[in-house]
PDB file of C-alpha atoms and ligand atoms in Angstrom:
ATOM      1  CA  MET A   1      20.951  -1.675 -10.355  1.00  0.00           C
ATOM      2  CA  LYS A   2      18.978  -2.948 -13.012  1.00  0.00           C
ATOM      3  CA  ILE A   3      14.792  -2.083 -12.762  1.00  0.00           C
ATOM      4  CA  ASN A   4      12.575  -3.404 -15.676  1.00  0.00           C
ATOM      5  CA  THR A   5       9.543  -3.247 -13.358  1.00  0.00           C
ATOM      6  CA  VAL A   6       7.824  -1.047 -10.882  1.00  0.00           C
ATOM      7  CA  LEU A   7       5.434  -2.288  -8.465  1.00  0.00           C
ATOM      8  CA  PHE A   8       3.734   0.041  -6.792  1.00  0.00           C
ATOM      9  CA  ASP A   9       0.777  -0.006  -3.743  1.00  0.00           C
ATOM     10  CA  LEU A  10      -2.298   1.849  -3.680  1.00  0.00           C
ATOM     11  CA  ASP A  11      -2.696   3.760  -0.749  1.00  0.00           C
ATOM     12  CA  GLY A  12      -1.114   6.251   0.261  1.00  0.00           C
ATOM     13  CA  VAL A  13       1.663   6.069  -3.158  1.00  0.00           C
ATOM     14  CA  LEU A  14      -0.855   6.333  -5.610  1.00  0.00           C
ATOM     15  CA  VAL A  15      -4.464   7.694  -3.990  1.00  0.00           C
ATOM     16  CA  ASP A  16      -5.285   9.679  -1.049  1.00  0.00           C
ATOM     17  CA  THR A  17      -6.872   6.885   0.653  1.00  0.00           C
ATOM     18  CA  ALA A  18      -5.179   6.105   3.795  1.00  0.00           C
ATOM     19  CA  ARG A  19      -6.662   9.116   5.428  1.00  0.00           C
ATOM     20  CA  TYR A  20     -10.224   7.367   4.777  1.00  0.00           C
ATOM     21  CA  HIS A  21      -8.660   4.674   6.220  1.00  0.00           C
ATOM     22  CA  PHE A  22      -7.661   6.126   9.173  1.00  0.00           C
ATOM     23  CA  GLU A  23     -10.392   8.362   9.810  1.00  0.00           C
ATOM     24  CA  ALA A  24     -12.815   5.061   9.206  1.00  0.00           C
ATOM     25  CA  TRP A  25     -10.551   3.014  12.181  1.00  0.00           C
ATOM     26  CA  SER A  26     -10.831   6.225  14.252  1.00  0.00           C
ATOM     27  CA  VAL A  27     -14.553   5.433  14.062  1.00  0.00           C
ATOM     28  CA  LEU A  28     -14.538   1.910  15.278  1.00  0.00           C
ATOM     29  CA  ALA A  29     -11.610   2.609  17.781  1.00  0.00           C
ATOM     30  CA  LYS A  30     -13.577   5.810  19.562  1.00  0.00           C
ATOM     31  CA  GLN A  31     -16.936   2.832  20.028  1.00  0.00           C
ATOM     32  CA  LEU A  32     -14.732   0.559  21.970  1.00  0.00           C
ATOM     33  CA  ALA A  33     -13.329   3.323  23.762  1.00  0.00           C
ATOM     34  CA  ILE A  34      -9.783   2.187  22.089  1.00  0.00           C
ATOM     35  CA  PRO A  35      -7.038   4.815  21.718  1.00  0.00           C
ATOM     36  CA  PHE A  36      -6.121   5.664  18.029  1.00  0.00           C
ATOM     37  CA  THR A  37      -4.472   7.573  16.900  1.00  0.00           C
ATOM     38  CA  ALA A  38      -1.741   8.272  13.704  1.00  0.00           C
ATOM     39  CA  LYS A  39       1.351   7.351  14.957  1.00  0.00           C
ATOM     40  CA  GLU A  40      -1.023   3.694  16.409  1.00  0.00           C
ATOM     41  CA  ASN A  41      -2.597   3.744  12.113  1.00  0.00           C
ATOM     42  CA  GLU A  42       1.144   3.725  11.286  1.00  0.00           C
ATOM     43  CA  GLN A  43       0.955  -0.034  12.454  1.00  0.00           C
ATOM     44  CA  LEU A  44      -2.232  -0.705  10.112  1.00  0.00           C
ATOM     45  CA  LYS A  45      -1.195   0.634   7.276  1.00  0.00           C
ATOM     46  CA  GLY A  46      -0.276  -1.643   4.511  1.00  0.00           C
ATOM     47  CA  VAL A  47      -1.771  -4.186   6.148  1.00  0.00           C
ATOM     48  CA  SER A  48      -5.169  -6.616   5.662  1.00  0.00           C
ATOM     49  CA  ARG A  49      -8.314  -5.738   6.797  1.00  0.00           C
ATOM     50  CA  ALA A  50      -8.456  -8.706   8.980  1.00  0.00           C
ATOM     51  CA  GLU A  51      -5.224  -8.185  10.195  1.00  0.00           C
ATOM     52  CA  SER A  52      -5.619  -4.010  11.175  1.00  0.00           C
ATOM     53  CA  LEU A  53      -8.850  -5.041  13.496  1.00  0.00           C
ATOM     54  CA  GLU A  54      -6.381  -7.607  15.264  1.00  0.00           C
ATOM     55  CA  ARG A  55      -4.064  -4.607  15.855  1.00  0.00           C
ATOM     56  CA  LEU A  56      -6.146  -2.135  16.854  1.00  0.00           C
ATOM     57  CA  LEU A  57      -7.654  -4.499  19.227  1.00  0.00           C
ATOM     58  CA  ALA A  58      -4.648  -5.479  20.504  1.00  0.00           C
ATOM     59  CA  LEU A  59      -4.448  -1.748  21.998  1.00  0.00           C
ATOM     60  CA  ASP A  60      -7.137  -2.427  24.117  1.00  0.00           C
ATOM     61  CA  GLN A  61      -6.101  -1.974  27.822  1.00  0.00           C
ATOM     62  CA  GLN A  62      -9.085  -3.527  28.935  1.00  0.00           C
ATOM     63  CA  ARG A  63      -8.017  -6.861  26.454  1.00  0.00           C
ATOM     64  CA  LYS A  64     -11.665  -7.143  25.508  1.00  0.00           C
ATOM     65  CA  VAL A  65     -12.457 -10.946  24.101  1.00  0.00           C
ATOM     66  CA  PHE A  66     -14.445 -10.575  20.908  1.00  0.00           C
ATOM     67  CA  SER A  67     -16.036 -14.218  18.897  1.00  0.00           C
ATOM     68  CA  GLU A  68     -14.806 -14.442  14.927  1.00  0.00           C
ATOM     69  CA  GLN A  69     -18.064 -13.634  14.221  1.00  0.00           C
ATOM     70  CA  GLU A  70     -18.239 -10.293  15.784  1.00  0.00           C
ATOM     71  CA  LYS A  71     -14.727  -9.727  14.735  1.00  0.00           C
ATOM     72  CA  GLN A  72     -15.913 -10.441  10.980  1.00  0.00           C
ATOM     73  CA  GLY A  73     -19.080  -7.581  11.891  1.00  0.00           C
ATOM     74  CA  LEU A  74     -16.293  -4.967  12.893  1.00  0.00           C
ATOM     75  CA  ALA A  75     -14.230  -5.388  10.012  1.00  0.00           C
ATOM     76  CA  GLU A  76     -17.600  -5.215   7.702  1.00  0.00           C
ATOM     77  CA  GLN A  77     -18.488  -2.091   9.934  1.00  0.00           C
ATOM     78  CA  LYS A  78     -14.855  -0.144   9.028  1.00  0.00           C
ATOM     79  CA  ASN A  79     -15.511  -1.115   5.095  1.00  0.00           C
ATOM     80  CA  THR A  80     -19.080   0.236   5.029  1.00  0.00           C
ATOM     81  CA  LEU A  81     -17.380   3.342   6.313  1.00  0.00           C
ATOM     82  CA  TYR A  82     -14.833   3.519   4.002  1.00  0.00           C
ATOM     83  CA  LEU A  83     -16.727   2.979   1.315  1.00  0.00           C
ATOM     84  CA  GLN A  84     -18.717   5.058   2.208  1.00  0.00           C
ATOM     85  CA  ALA A  85     -16.266   7.544   2.468  1.00  0.00           C
ATOM     86  CA  ILE A  86     -14.422   6.880  -0.919  1.00  0.00           C
ATOM     87  CA  GLN A  87     -18.212   6.705  -2.988  1.00  0.00           C
ATOM     88  CA  ALA A  88     -17.503   9.931  -4.780  1.00  0.00           C
ATOM     89  CA  MET A  89     -13.669   9.467  -5.138  1.00  0.00           C
ATOM     90  CA  ASP A  90     -12.448  10.742  -8.487  1.00  0.00           C
ATOM     91  CA  GLU A  91      -9.325  11.345 -10.497  1.00  0.00           C
ATOM     92  CA  SER A  92      -8.590  14.068  -7.709  1.00  0.00           C
ATOM     93  CA  ALA A  93      -7.806  11.714  -5.219  1.00  0.00           C
ATOM     94  CA  VAL A  94      -4.589  10.993  -7.400  1.00  0.00           C
ATOM     95  CA  LEU A  95      -1.755  12.175  -5.124  1.00  0.00           C
ATOM     96  CA  PRO A  96       0.793  14.461  -6.353  1.00  0.00           C
ATOM     97  CA  GLY A  97       3.279  13.221  -9.190  1.00  0.00           C
ATOM     98  CA  ALA A  98       1.489  10.015  -9.471  1.00  0.00           C
ATOM     99  CA  LYS A  99       0.091  10.359 -12.759  1.00  0.00           C
ATOM    100  CA  GLU A 100       3.456  11.998 -13.918  1.00  0.00           C
ATOM    101  CA  VAL A 101       5.551   8.595 -13.202  1.00  0.00           C
ATOM    102  CA  LEU A 102       3.255   6.287 -14.786  1.00  0.00           C
ATOM    103  CA  GLU A 103       3.350   8.324 -17.255  1.00  0.00           C
ATOM    104  CA  TYR A 104       7.321   8.441 -17.462  1.00  0.00           C
ATOM    105  CA  LEU A 105       7.489   4.819 -16.686  1.00  0.00           C
ATOM    106  CA  LYS A 106       5.010   3.470 -19.626  1.00  0.00           C
ATOM    107  CA  ASN A 107       7.467   6.104 -22.254  1.00  0.00           C
ATOM    108  CA  SER A 108      10.405   4.084 -20.110  1.00  0.00           C
ATOM    109  CA  GLU A 109       9.189   0.875 -21.492  1.00  0.00           C
ATOM    110  CA  ILE A 110       8.841  -0.378 -17.655  1.00  0.00           C
ATOM    111  CA  LYS A 111       6.558  -2.862 -16.608  1.00  0.00           C
ATOM    112  CA  ILE A 112       3.650  -1.581 -14.099  1.00  0.00           C
ATOM    113  CA  GLY A 113       2.114  -3.370 -11.682  1.00  0.00           C
ATOM    114  CA  LEU A 114      -0.095  -3.191  -8.619  1.00  0.00           C
ATOM    115  CA  GLY A 115       0.868  -4.366  -5.405  1.00  0.00           C
ATOM    116  CA  SER A 116      -2.144  -3.800  -2.654  1.00  0.00           C
ATOM    117  CA  ALA A 117      -2.774  -4.805   0.657  1.00  0.00           C
ATOM    118  CA  SER A 118      -6.543  -3.596  -0.334  1.00  0.00           C
ATOM    119  CA  LYS A 119      -9.803  -6.008  -1.977  1.00  0.00           C
ATOM    120  CA  ASN A 120     -11.231  -2.126  -2.722  1.00  0.00           C
ATOM    121  CA  ALA A 121      -8.068  -1.691  -4.797  1.00  0.00           C
ATOM    122  CA  ARG A 122     -10.053  -2.649  -8.187  1.00  0.00           C
ATOM    123  CA  LEU A 123     -12.616  -0.228  -7.758  1.00  0.00           C
ATOM    124  CA  ILE A 124     -10.294   2.758  -6.829  1.00  0.00           C
ATOM    125  CA  LEU A 125      -8.493   2.404 -10.014  1.00  0.00           C
ATOM    126  CA  GLU A 126     -11.282   2.631 -11.910  1.00  0.00           C
ATOM    127  CA  LYS A 127     -12.810   5.364  -9.661  1.00  0.00           C
ATOM    128  CA  THR A 128      -9.281   7.703 -10.172  1.00  0.00           C
ATOM    129  CA  LYS A 129      -9.512   6.142 -14.014  1.00  0.00           C
ATOM    130  CA  LEU A 130      -5.641   4.995 -12.841  1.00  0.00           C
ATOM    131  CA  THR A 131      -6.423   0.901 -14.571  1.00  0.00           C
ATOM    132  CA  PRO A 132      -5.256   1.493 -17.852  1.00  0.00           C
ATOM    133  CA  TYR A 133      -1.447   1.987 -17.007  1.00  0.00           C
ATOM    134  CA  PHE A 134      -1.014  -1.540 -15.068  1.00  0.00           C
ATOM    135  CA  ASP A 135       0.352  -4.512 -16.861  1.00  0.00           C
ATOM    136  CA  VAL A 136      -0.888  -6.294 -14.322  1.00  0.00           C
ATOM    137  CA  ILE A 137      -2.904  -5.560 -10.840  1.00  0.00           C
ATOM    138  CA  VAL A 138      -2.619  -7.775  -7.758  1.00  0.00           C
ATOM    139  CA  ASP A 139      -4.599  -7.141  -4.915  1.00  0.00           C
ATOM    140  CA  GLY A 140      -6.186  -8.182  -1.620  1.00  0.00           C
ATOM    141  CA  THR A 141      -8.603 -10.814  -3.213  1.00  0.00           C
ATOM    142  CA  GLN A 142      -5.693 -12.741  -4.964  1.00  0.00           C
ATOM    143  CA  VAL A 143      -2.970 -13.104  -1.870  1.00  0.00           C
ATOM    144  CA  SER A 144      -3.561 -15.796   1.281  1.00  0.00           C
ATOM    145  CA  LYS A 145      -0.309 -14.075   2.729  1.00  0.00           C
ATOM    146  CA  ALA A 146      -0.736  -9.911   4.016  1.00  0.00           C
ATOM    147  CA  LYS A 147       2.137  -7.815   3.618  1.00  0.00           C
ATOM    148  CA  PRO A 148       5.305  -7.827   5.484  1.00  0.00           C
ATOM    149  CA  ASP A 149       5.094 -11.671   3.556  1.00  0.00           C
ATOM    150  CA  PRO A 150       5.767 -10.980   0.010  1.00  0.00           C
ATOM    151  CA  GLU A 151       3.622 -12.563  -1.388  1.00  0.00           C
ATOM    152  CA  VAL A 152       1.174  -9.947  -3.199  1.00  0.00           C
ATOM    153  CA  PHE A 153       5.275  -8.887  -5.047  1.00  0.00           C
ATOM    154  CA  LEU A 154       6.469 -12.235  -6.167  1.00  0.00           C
ATOM    155  CA  LYS A 155       3.117 -12.283  -7.915  1.00  0.00           C
ATOM    156  CA  GLY A 156       3.318  -9.332  -9.566  1.00  0.00           C
ATOM    157  CA  ALA A 157       6.767 -10.015 -10.615  1.00  0.00           C
ATOM    158  CA  GLN A 158       5.690 -13.704 -12.024  1.00  0.00           C
ATOM    159  CA  GLN A 159       3.105 -12.672 -13.859  1.00  0.00           C
ATOM    160  CA  LEU A 160       5.046 -10.046 -15.804  1.00  0.00           C
ATOM    161  CA  MET A 161       8.099 -12.563 -15.922  1.00  0.00           C
ATOM    162  CA  SER A 162      10.119  -9.825 -13.779  1.00  0.00           C
ATOM    163  CA  ALA A 163      13.405 -11.121 -11.526  1.00  0.00           C
ATOM    164  CA  PRO A 164      12.723  -9.799  -8.172  1.00  0.00           C
ATOM    165  CA  ALA A 165      15.894  -8.175  -8.414  1.00  0.00           C
ATOM    166  CA  SER A 166      14.591  -6.011 -11.182  1.00  0.00           C
ATOM    167  CA  CYS A 167      11.734  -5.069  -9.831  1.00  0.00           C
ATOM    168  CA  LEU A 168      11.198  -1.574  -7.675  1.00  0.00           C
ATOM    169  CA  ILE A 169       8.852  -1.509  -5.201  1.00  0.00           C
ATOM    170  CA  VAL A 170       6.879   2.035  -4.206  1.00  0.00           C
ATOM    171  CA  GLU A 171       5.497   1.779  -0.486  1.00  0.00           C
ATOM    172  CA  ASP A 172       3.987   3.771   2.140  1.00  0.00           C
ATOM    173  CA  SER A 173       3.778   0.941   5.358  1.00  0.00           C
ATOM    174  CA  GLU A 174       6.458  -0.362   7.139  1.00  0.00           C
ATOM    175  CA  ALA A 175       4.699  -3.782   6.760  1.00  0.00           C
ATOM    176  CA  GLY A 176       5.471  -3.369   2.803  1.00  0.00           C
ATOM    177  CA  CYS A 177       8.619  -1.853   2.856  1.00  0.00           C
ATOM    178  CA  LEU A 178      10.263  -5.304   5.063  1.00  0.00           C
ATOM    179  CA  ALA A 179       7.460  -7.635   2.334  1.00  0.00           C
ATOM    180  CA  ALA A 180      10.056  -6.026  -0.488  1.00  0.00           C
ATOM    181  CA  LEU A 181      13.585  -6.823   0.973  1.00  0.00           C
ATOM    182  CA  THR A 182      11.902 -10.092   1.884  1.00  0.00           C
ATOM    183  CA  GLY A 183      11.124 -10.607  -1.385  1.00  0.00           C
ATOM    184  CA  LYS A 184      14.743  -9.500  -2.450  1.00  0.00           C
ATOM    185  CA  MET A 185      13.472  -6.729  -4.382  1.00  0.00           C
ATOM    186  CA  HIS A 186      14.311  -2.864  -4.681  1.00  0.00           C
ATOM    187  CA  VAL A 187      12.649  -0.331  -2.166  1.00  0.00           C
ATOM    188  CA  LEU A 188      11.633   3.229  -2.671  1.00  0.00           C
ATOM    189  CA  GLY A 189       9.795   4.522   0.447  1.00  0.00           C
ATOM    190  CA  ILE A 190       6.991   7.282   0.378  1.00  0.00           C
ATOM    191  CA  GLY A 191       6.403   9.110   3.365  1.00  0.00           C
ATOM    192  CA  GLN A 192       8.654   9.981   5.798  1.00  0.00           C
ATOM    193  CA  GLN A 193      12.050   8.088   7.341  1.00  0.00           C
ATOM    194  CA  GLU A 194      11.374   7.666  10.469  1.00  0.00           C
ATOM    195  CA  ASN A 195       8.140   5.356   9.695  1.00  0.00           C
ATOM    196  CA  LEU A 196      10.007   3.428   7.535  1.00  0.00           C
ATOM    197  CA  PRO A 197      13.552   2.360   8.809  1.00  0.00           C
ATOM    198  CA  SER A 198      13.636  -0.588   6.818  1.00  0.00           C
ATOM    199  CA  ALA A 199      13.304   1.458   3.222  1.00  0.00           C
ATOM    200  CA  THR A 200      17.329   3.067   2.456  1.00  0.00           C
ATOM    201  CA  TYR A 201      15.671   5.475   0.087  1.00  0.00           C
ATOM    202  CA  VAL A 202      12.397   7.635   1.176  1.00  0.00           C
ATOM    203  CA  ILE A 203      10.798  10.589  -0.797  1.00  0.00           C
ATOM    204  CA  PRO A 204       7.477  12.724   0.807  1.00  0.00           C
ATOM    205  CA  ASN A 205       5.990  11.724  -2.251  1.00  0.00           C
ATOM    206  CA  LEU A 206       6.071  11.187  -5.890  1.00  0.00           C
ATOM    207  CA  VAL A 207       6.767  14.769  -7.223  1.00  0.00           C
ATOM    208  CA  THR A 208      10.689  13.938  -6.390  1.00  0.00           C
ATOM    209  CA  PHE A 209      10.128  10.154  -8.047  1.00  0.00           C
ATOM    210  CA  LYS A 210      12.109  10.791 -11.575  1.00  0.00           C
ATOM    211  CA  GLU A 211      15.267  12.111  -9.663  1.00  0.00           C
ATOM    212  CA  VAL A 212      15.569   9.273  -6.969  1.00  0.00           C
ATOM    213  CA  PHE A 213      15.051   6.973  -9.292  1.00  0.00           C
ATOM    214  CA  GLN A 214      17.688   7.895 -11.592  1.00  0.00           C
ATOM    215  CA  GLN A 215      20.083   7.556  -8.650  1.00  0.00           C
ATOM    216  CA  MET A 216      19.387   3.954  -7.521  1.00  0.00           C
ATOM    217  CA  LEU A 217      19.959   3.343 -11.090  1.00  0.00           C
ATOM    218  CA  ALA A 218      22.934   4.451 -11.288  1.00  0.00           C
ATOM    219  CA  THR A 219      24.231   2.466  -8.390  1.00  0.00           C
ATOM    220  CA  GLU A 220      24.992  -0.886  -7.608  1.00  0.00           C
ATOM    221  CA  SER A 221      22.943  -2.952  -6.776  1.00  0.00           C
ATOM    222  CA  VAL A 222      22.917  -5.303  -4.023  1.00  0.00           C
ATOM    223  CA  TYR A 223      20.982  -8.689  -5.094  1.00  0.00           C
ATOM    224  CA  ASN A 224      23.840  -7.636  -7.962  1.00  0.00           C
ATOM    225  CA  SER A 225      21.800  -7.647 -10.881  1.00  0.00           C
TER     226      SER A 225
HETATM  227  P1  B16 B 301      -9.505  -3.110   2.400  1.00  0.00           P
HETATM  228  P2  B16 B 301      -2.238  -0.680   0.269  1.00  0.00           P
HETATM  229  C1  B16 B 301      -4.060  -1.675   2.014  1.00  0.00           C
HETATM  230  O1  B16 B 301      -3.590  -1.120   1.225  1.00  0.00           O
HETATM  231  C2  B16 B 301      -4.109   0.179   3.211  1.00  0.00           C
HETATM  232  O2  B16 B 301      -2.566   0.409   3.668  1.00  0.00           O
HETATM  233  C3  B16 B 301      -4.578  -0.621   4.568  1.00  0.00           C
HETATM  234  O3  B16 B 301      -4.518   0.711   5.339  1.00  0.00           O
HETATM  235  C4  B16 B 301      -5.917  -1.399   4.609  1.00  0.00           C
HETATM  236  O4  B16 B 301      -5.836  -2.234   5.631  1.00  0.00           O
HETATM  237  C5  B16 B 301      -5.139  -2.965   3.548  1.00  0.00           C
HETATM  238  O5  B16 B 301      -4.917  -2.265   2.159  1.00  0.00           O
HETATM  239  C6  B16 B 301      -6.862  -3.502   3.393  1.00  0.00           C
HETATM  240  O6  B16 B 301      -7.899  -2.677   2.210  1.00  0.00           O
HETATM  241  O7  B16 B 301      -9.952  -2.789   3.734  1.00  0.00           O
HETATM  242  O8  B16 B 301     -10.025  -2.000   1.332  1.00  0.00           O
HETATM  243  O9  B16 B 301      -9.446  -4.508   1.958  1.00  0.00           O
HETATM  244  O10 B16 B 301      -1.775   0.433   1.395  1.00  0.00           O
HETATM  245  O11 B16 B 301      -1.587  -2.165   0.739  1.00  0.00           O
HETATM  246  O12 B16 B 301      -2.405  -0.553  -1.049  1.00  0.00           O
HETATM  247 MG1   MG B 302      -0.405   2.209   1.275  1.00  0.00          MG
END
C-alpha cells in the first residue's frame, strides 16, 4: 500500500495522558456513585468530553437524570481535574518510541498530522514540545462530529491534500479505529487487540512502529492504491 501521510491520535498514542483522563473520570464516577473501572474507561477513549460524560452517566444503574446545565458543570469539573493533573507535564510524558517515529517520518518526507478529540491537544503538544513535528493539527475545537465519525481525520487529510487511502491513522481507541475505517483510511492500533477489534494491525506501543509500517507498505491495499 502507498502511504504518504500519517495522522496521529494524541492521548494514549503520543502522550501519556490517557491515565489522567481516566483518573479525572474516576473521581467524578466515585462522586456520583457510578461503578467505573479500566474496562468501562475503554468506551470513553477517543470520544469527546461531552459524549464521554453521557457514556459515564449511562453506566449509572439508578439512572439519575441530569439537566443540561448540570452536565455542563460535571464536564467542567472533569476538565478542571484533568488540567490540574497535566499542569506540570513536560517532555517526559511523551510515550516510548513516539519521538523516534516522528523523526523517522520527517526524514522519510511523510506528512504528519494530528487528529485528536481533545480540546486540550494544542496545550499538550506545547508542553511536550511536539508541536514543530506537525504539518497539520486538527483537534476537538475544530470538529462538530466526534469519533467514530471520520471528520477529524478527513479534515486533516484534506488540509494536507492527501487522499484518504494514502493515509495511515494511528489510534489507541476503538472509536478512532472505526473512524479511520469509515473514512477509508488505513489504521494501526496501539494497545491490545482485544480492545481494538477493528484494527488489523495492533502493536503495544510505538517502539516497533517502523517494522510494522514497512510491513504495511509491502502489502496490497484494500483501497487499491
Ligand atoms: P478533552 P484523543 C481524547 O483524545 C481522549 O482519548 C478522550 O479520553 C477525551 O475525552 C477526549 O480526547 C476529549 O478530551 O476533554 O481534553 O477535550 O485520544 O482523541 O487524542
Ligand atoms: Mg487516544
